[in-house]
Amino acid sequence: MSSTPSSFFHQPQQQVLDDTSGQSPSYSQDSNSPPQHTFESLESTGTSIRYSPSGRTDVENPSLGLYTAQASYPYSLRKRRPCCTKDEDLFPITAATADETPQPTMKKFKLECLSPGEARKNFSIEEETTVRVEPKIENIECDNEDDHINRLPDELLLKVFSFLPDKSLLACSTVSYRFNQVANSQEVWKELYLSLYDYRIPLFHPSHAKFEFRELNRWKENNPWKESHRQLHHGVHVTKEPRTNCRAVNFRCFDQIEKAQSFLEEDEYREKLIFLHTGVHEPIDTILINTDVQIIGASDSRDITSSVVLEGSRNTALTFTDGSANAYFGFITVRFRADPISRQQQPQIAQQAQQMNHFYSILVTDKDAMPYIERCDITSKVGNGAAVCVKKSAAPKFKYCTVLDCENVGIYITDNATGHYEHCEIARNTLAGVWVKNHANPYFRKCTIHSGKDVGVFTFEHGQGYFERCNIHSNRISGIEVKNSANPVVIRCEVHHGYTGGIYVHERGRGQFMENRIYANAYAGIWITSHSDPTIRKNEIFTGQQGGVYIFGEGRGLIEQNNIYGNALAGIQIRSQSDPIVRLNKIHNGLHGGIYVHEKGRGLIEENEVYANTLAGIWVTTGSSPILRKNRIHSGKQVGVYFYDQGHGLLEENDIFNHLYSGVQIRTGSNPKITRNKIWGGQNGGVLVYNGGKGCLEDNEIFDNAMAGVWIKTDSEPTLRRNKIYDGRDGGVCIFNRGRGVLEDNEIFRNAQAGVLISTESNPVLRRNKVFDGKSAGIEITNGATATLEENQLFRNKYGGLCVATGVHPVSRNNHIFDNHDTISRAIKSGQCLYKVSSNNSFPMHNFFRCVTCNTTERNAICINCIKCCHRGHEIELVRYDRFFCDCGAGTLERQCNLQGVPRDNDTVYDSATPISTETGTDA
């Protein structure tokens, strides 16, 4: 005779599974293991086998009767279709009859009897597939005067059923329709559930190591409390105080975790599930887990984790070793505190013992240790060790845990260990929040690591790791520190508000830092030093209280495709023989400069966009020699590229434009090579070489600058070769104040002032240049200067090809001067004031005079036509042949000019404007 299962064991028709699991709620077993007593096996088997912790049958242990109906009743059980209600209960209902012969299970009966529990004498098979009954049990009247049970109101039945254990409730649910409704009500099962598990919300446990508290409206079953109990009833309980009157037949309760473990180990077929209830549990020694046991906190508190505490005091509180591959530990606070008695009695011995041994709240060790640790609060109150230690190739999974307020390291991962750490908070630890060393390679995702008294994440001694979308902030030292050949990957994290720097890579550290946001740190966003070689790619580095990226002490690295802006000091600083690659970055809107290379710094700086910085776009100083290639350097508030104090290097194929000062400045012994650049739109000229500056400028295009294309002054001596200098709003090349240098094979054309102006004791060499189409003279030499002019071509210039002031004697060889426009001679012949020709913006070279009668000085020049007309009959004096405009025509003299229709009031002495040198100091 077959045994029909109770409703408690029937597999529901609609099963809610965890989103990440496609498994059945039953627990899988090995094909070679004995038959496991599961819900499915009890339904499918043809014999009466009930569950026993020891694996015995009903015959061997007749006291058990929860999981079979036949063992305790003299009746056979047959399936009977339930009377459907609005709730559509998914579990089938069985009814007891006096008929010993099993009946067909699919027959449908008419409801003709007055008592729902009475067996039918006459039945007929209906064509319909369902039987409709009234869902309200109050509407079923009973004329049987002896049926007192059915006369009881629902409130009393609920009260009676509230005292029944789960086995009795299941049995009552098979008696009648009304009993089924009451015995399966949520009120009854919720009260039973709370008395066993203490949870305010039913716990969903679809498969091994998967737990989720689900609100009632998220369950597909009509009675979530009953379904949750069905999933959890295999578990045993650990409580601080023994529990009595438990409403579960199979309830097992222990006062220690070790005893619960021993009980579960005796039955290899039972699900290993332990409920650790409210209180502080203090094991004598470490809790050793080497099986796939599941331990979960249980409390009626809204914060279950804080209410259930596992505390170690003499040894590590909890240890996972080989065999714990599928173990689960969740919703529990784990902490380690040194034994207070031993500390008080023998403080020195206790301190020495702590120095010799390392203590942990949780230790995960050995290759096959892969537990799942979820929603735990972990802390340690000793100074030697860590809250969590993972080592020897262990690979745990930590999720939604906190590691807070430890007096040592938060999480320590070493010796090839790995593991997943997700959605964890690691904060306020005395030492590093996370240590990774000795080839360990953990995966941290969406963790918050903050407010530590040391480093946030410390990888060293070949440590690795993958850190993704973590929030690392407010740590006293760096957010992330990498040293001793460590090589982590940090991607899409936020590293900010560190009390020192953001990321510190040193002592041959490596690592890949990609797509992070690094901001608002007190020192540099990223430090790279002492032969370290990280990759910094596609990060956003901004608003640091010092620099963006700081590379020093022979640091290297690839700095690529980053957005660096708004930092208080340089966006990138390279010093002390460091040699990084800086490529494809945007460095802009800094409160200081863009890139600062100093103290023999080197580096390849190419294809970057450097713009809108407060000081120079790029500085090169103190023996540094970088390569700057194909960069766009523009819109700066001072200089574009600034070489000073022995700054050298190669400036090649860059586009340098629209700076408030010069595009390039070279001074104080600097000697860069500047080739194939475009330098334009400077408000203070294109290139300024001064104070002993040198440099070689070759094949550049220098155009459309507000002042001279190239300035050379104050003992500077650059070489200009094969450049095109054109369309300047001032002169092409201006050399003055003892400026020297060599100008070879350049094309200088269409400039507003002289193509080349040589003044004030300067002495350059000009060889094979073409100076043409100028709006003033081709070459002007004045004010005590001289020059060597060889094989130059001067043509189509407005005021003449070569103009030499009084007292100037240049060396001239084989120059070709032709087709120039002698505008000044024609103006003199026509009797015009020369101010009409020059206004106050150009300075044609010709004779200028002073009027002794009008008491003018050498600073007030008068042209020859004004002398003849306006100062006729006056005592006059020839000053010299030089470049000037007429002050009489400009209206700066007391006597009105007769040759000007509109007199001007202008007492300013005009000359070529002096370029502005940068205010940036060498110690910036």
XYZ file of C-alpha atoms in Angstrom, residues 397-730:
334
model
C 33.408 35.385 -0.575
C 32.555 38.318 1.684
C 29.420 40.272 0.885
C 27.731 43.159 2.699
C 30.116 42.856 5.655
C 31.631 45.611 7.802
C 35.160 45.639 9.180
C 35.250 48.565 11.570
C 37.227 50.068 14.444
C 39.989 47.453 14.501
C 43.152 48.142 16.459
C 45.167 46.608 13.651
C 44.622 45.715 9.976
C 41.101 45.352 8.667
C 41.480 42.591 6.022
C 44.848 40.871 5.544
C 45.226 38.773 2.360
C 48.468 36.917 1.692
C 50.172 33.792 0.337
C 48.385 33.422 -3.030
C 44.951 33.866 -1.477
C 42.138 35.262 -3.599
C 38.418 35.726 -2.888
C 35.543 38.086 -3.629
C 34.762 41.038 -1.364
C 31.651 42.924 -2.410
C 29.610 45.751 -0.896
C 31.732 45.730 2.270
C 32.492 48.709 4.489
C 36.033 48.863 5.878
C 36.550 51.875 8.095
C 38.222 53.468 11.102
C 40.959 50.837 11.443
C 44.242 51.656 13.160
C 46.377 50.190 10.397
C 45.540 49.683 6.729
C 41.970 48.876 5.830
C 43.167 46.176 3.387
C 46.596 44.520 3.158
C 47.477 42.472 0.066
C 50.885 40.774 -0.204
C 52.786 37.663 -1.353
C 51.043 37.153 -4.711
C 47.576 37.377 -3.221
C 45.002 38.424 -5.812
C 41.606 39.309 -4.278
C 38.666 40.940 -6.032
C 37.085 43.939 -4.290
C 33.911 45.365 -5.782
C 31.737 48.245 -4.591
C 33.416 48.366 -1.196
C 33.733 51.514 0.900
C 37.156 51.908 2.532
C 37.350 55.084 4.560
C 38.372 57.008 7.672
C 41.339 54.764 8.418
C 44.175 55.933 10.635
C 46.643 54.609 8.091
C 46.413 53.623 4.413
C 43.108 52.613 2.871
C 44.465 49.786 0.649
C 48.078 48.618 0.985
C 49.476 46.232 -1.665
C 53.114 45.230 -1.284
C 55.637 42.400 -1.756
C 54.185 41.201 -5.071
C 50.610 41.613 -3.920
C 48.016 42.034 -6.647
C 44.234 42.455 -6.528
C 41.373 43.840 -8.585
C 39.516 46.798 -7.086
C 36.393 47.875 -8.942
C 33.910 50.653 -8.163
C 35.198 51.067 -4.613
C 34.832 54.303 -2.668
C 38.128 55.020 -0.881
C 38.199 58.256 1.078
C 39.193 60.171 4.189
C 42.168 57.972 5.122
C 44.970 59.560 7.100
C 47.679 58.439 4.715
C 47.153 57.495 1.087
C 43.924 56.025 -0.157
C 45.925 53.310 -1.996
C 49.612 52.480 -1.480
C 51.557 50.186 -3.836
C 55.156 49.135 -3.154
C 57.725 46.318 -3.517
C 56.670 45.085 -6.970
C 52.995 44.936 -6.111
C 50.743 45.079 -9.172
C 47.055 45.731 -8.435
C 44.304 46.748 -10.858
C 42.149 49.667 -9.679
C 39.272 50.463 -12.000
C 36.316 52.851 -11.757
C 36.979 53.643 -8.086
C 36.700 56.964 -6.280
C 39.775 57.968 -4.267
C 39.198 61.260 -2.546
C 39.575 63.474 0.515
C 42.723 61.728 1.714
C 44.619 63.542 4.433
C 47.778 63.088 2.351
C 47.723 61.722 -1.193
C 45.277 59.717 -3.213
C 47.435 56.900 -4.676
C 51.097 56.331 -3.685
C 53.226 53.995 -5.860
C 56.824 53.541 -4.739
C 59.767 51.117 -4.412
C 59.267 49.511 -7.817
C 55.535 49.321 -7.456
C 53.421 48.806 -10.531
C 49.681 48.582 -11.036
C 46.986 49.671 -13.438
C 44.729 52.547 -12.417
C 41.951 53.097 -14.933
C 38.771 55.166 -15.110
C 38.992 56.284 -11.494
C 37.947 59.619 -10.019
C 40.753 60.955 -7.826
C 39.967 64.274 -6.227
C 40.137 66.624 -3.247
C 43.199 64.983 -1.659
C 45.421 67.063 0.588
C 48.568 66.183 -1.346
C 49.018 64.940 -4.910
C 46.286 62.824 -6.427
C 48.896 60.229 -7.520
C 52.517 59.885 -6.351
C 55.003 57.770 -8.347
C 58.557 57.373 -7.065
C 61.636 55.135 -6.645
C 61.648 53.210 -9.942
C 57.923 52.524 -9.873
C 56.190 51.980 -13.201
C 52.374 52.053 -12.991
C 49.824 52.645 -15.725
C 47.520 55.612 -15.116
C 44.807 55.607 -17.770
C 41.468 57.380 -18.327
C 41.256 58.735 -14.794
C 39.735 62.004 -13.680
C 42.186 63.752 -11.319
C 40.947 67.069 -10.044
C 40.673 69.677 -7.266
C 43.652 68.377 -5.306
C 45.074 70.706 -2.695
C 48.457 70.137 -4.304
C 49.263 68.587 -7.673
C 47.474 66.086 -9.849
C 50.205 63.508 -10.635
C 53.616 63.820 -8.923
C 56.480 61.702 -10.340
C 59.825 61.924 -8.547
C 62.797 59.869 -7.355
C 63.396 58.158 -10.721
C 59.755 57.258 -11.091
C 58.378 56.108 -14.405
C 54.937 55.063 -15.579
C 52.451 55.550 -18.375
C 50.130 58.516 -17.791
C 47.561 58.226 -20.551
C 44.143 59.643 -21.519
C 43.495 61.256 -18.147
C 41.492 64.384 -17.423
C 43.531 66.454 -14.945
C 42.143 69.796 -13.866
C 41.531 72.270 -11.096
C 44.515 71.248 -8.934
C 46.257 73.767 -6.690
C 49.732 72.931 -8.050
C 50.891 71.509 -11.372
C 48.637 69.006 -13.089
C 51.667 66.730 -13.643
C 55.024 67.243 -11.921
C 58.138 65.346 -13.046
C 61.356 65.714 -11.074
C 64.605 64.100 -9.905
C 65.475 62.014 -12.967
C 62.000 60.597 -13.394
C 61.139 59.434 -16.896
C 57.418 58.769 -17.463
C 55.341 58.648 -20.630
C 52.626 61.297 -20.568
C 50.254 60.827 -23.477
C 46.795 61.928 -24.664
C 45.871 63.688 -21.427
C 43.823 66.814 -20.882
C 45.528 69.091 -18.352
C 43.586 72.249 -17.827
C 42.205 74.948 -15.543
C 44.871 74.386 -12.934
C 45.435 77.016 -10.291
C 49.143 76.637 -11.031
C 50.838 75.295 -14.151
C 50.009 72.389 -16.426
C 53.148 70.179 -16.525
C 56.232 70.979 -14.405
C 59.513 69.180 -15.261
C 62.431 70.026 -12.987
C 65.542 68.710 -11.205
C 66.798 66.681 -14.179
C 63.390 65.294 -14.945
C 62.819 63.652 -18.288
C 59.846 61.990 -19.912
C 58.002 61.657 -23.190
C 55.122 64.140 -23.208
C 53.075 63.755 -26.376
C 49.621 64.391 -27.824
C 48.311 66.064 -24.696
C 46.012 69.065 -24.556
C 47.251 71.597 -22.020
C 45.120 74.685 -21.686
C 43.639 77.418 -19.498
C 46.134 77.009 -16.651
C 46.925 79.943 -14.381
C 50.704 79.774 -14.853
C 52.771 78.235 -17.656
C 51.301 75.378 -19.630
C 54.601 73.435 -19.435
C 57.684 74.335 -17.355
C 61.106 72.827 -17.976
C 63.878 73.792 -15.546
C 66.985 72.834 -13.534
C 68.696 70.452 -15.907
C 65.532 68.727 -17.109
C 65.316 67.373 -20.650
C 61.869 66.059 -21.618
C 60.520 65.329 -25.096
C 57.387 67.355 -25.829
C 55.759 66.213 -29.039
C 52.436 66.839 -30.820
C 50.803 68.575 -27.866
C 48.173 71.305 -28.070
C 49.169 73.983 -25.563
C 46.830 76.922 -25.592
C 44.752 79.564 -23.840
C 47.061 79.873 -20.848
C 47.047 82.866 -18.555
C 50.835 83.143 -18.827
C 53.392 81.359 -21.013
C 52.746 78.306 -23.159
C 56.095 76.497 -22.683
C 58.652 77.951 -20.291
C 62.331 76.864 -20.249
C 64.446 78.404 -17.490
C 67.463 77.714 -15.247
C 69.185 75.188 -17.528
C 65.975 73.693 -18.830
C 66.507 71.712 -21.998
C 64.587 69.145 -24.028
C 62.908 68.718 -27.391
C 59.785 70.690 -28.307
C 58.527 69.095 -31.521
C 55.380 69.356 -33.670
C 53.331 71.106 -31.006
C 50.525 73.586 -31.551
C 51.095 76.477 -29.126
C 48.636 79.332 -29.297
C 46.542 82.033 -27.620
C 48.549 82.643 -24.470
C 48.415 85.854 -22.489
C 52.238 85.967 -22.500
C 54.572 84.434 -25.092
C 53.980 81.040 -26.619
C 57.523 79.936 -25.636
C 60.004 81.558 -23.241
C 63.653 80.549 -22.858
C 65.955 82.052 -20.259
C 68.921 81.613 -17.890
C 71.053 79.059 -19.686
C 68.214 76.950 -21.052
C 68.976 75.326 -24.379
C 66.017 73.395 -25.833
C 65.535 72.267 -29.397
C 62.286 73.676 -30.796
C 61.316 72.209 -34.135
C 58.294 71.919 -36.440
C 55.941 73.695 -34.053
C 53.153 76.148 -34.729
C 53.404 79.106 -32.351
C 50.696 81.669 -32.849
C 48.179 84.000 -31.237
C 50.432 85.013 -28.343
C 49.483 88.303 -26.732
C 53.132 88.998 -25.871
C 54.883 87.494 -28.837
C 55.660 84.053 -30.187
C 59.064 83.119 -28.713
C 60.953 85.132 -26.068
C 64.623 84.296 -25.440
C 66.190 86.379 -22.689
C 68.615 86.496 -19.729
C 71.229 84.262 -21.288
C 68.826 81.888 -22.939
C 69.847 79.738 -25.873
C 67.994 77.186 -27.913
C 67.708 75.965 -31.477
C 64.503 76.901 -33.300
C 64.130 75.011 -36.558
C 61.339 74.613 -39.113
C 58.705 76.306 -36.962
C 55.753 78.409 -38.081
C 55.494 81.529 -35.919
C 52.611 83.752 -36.939
C 49.772 86.046 -35.927
C 51.296 87.081 -32.607
C 50.357 90.429 -31.094
C 53.996 91.420 -30.669
C 57.220 90.182 -32.236
C 57.345 86.647 -33.548
C 60.730 86.081 -31.844
C 62.312 88.235 -29.144
C 66.031 87.898 -28.387
C 67.455 90.054 -25.618
C 69.752 90.397 -22.601
C 72.767 88.319 -23.654
C 70.735 85.530 -25.189
C 72.119 83.563 -28.128
C 69.647 81.228 -29.844
C 69.816 79.705 -33.303
C 66.872 80.254 -35.682
C 66.938 78.075 -38.749
C 64.403 77.480 -41.543
C 61.520 79.057 -39.640
C 58.573 80.891 -41.138
C 57.824 84.052 -39.144
C 54.906 85.934 -40.605
C 51.722 87.958 -40.118
C 52.893 89.351 -36.804
C 51.171 92.438 -35.469
C 54.601 93.786 -34.548
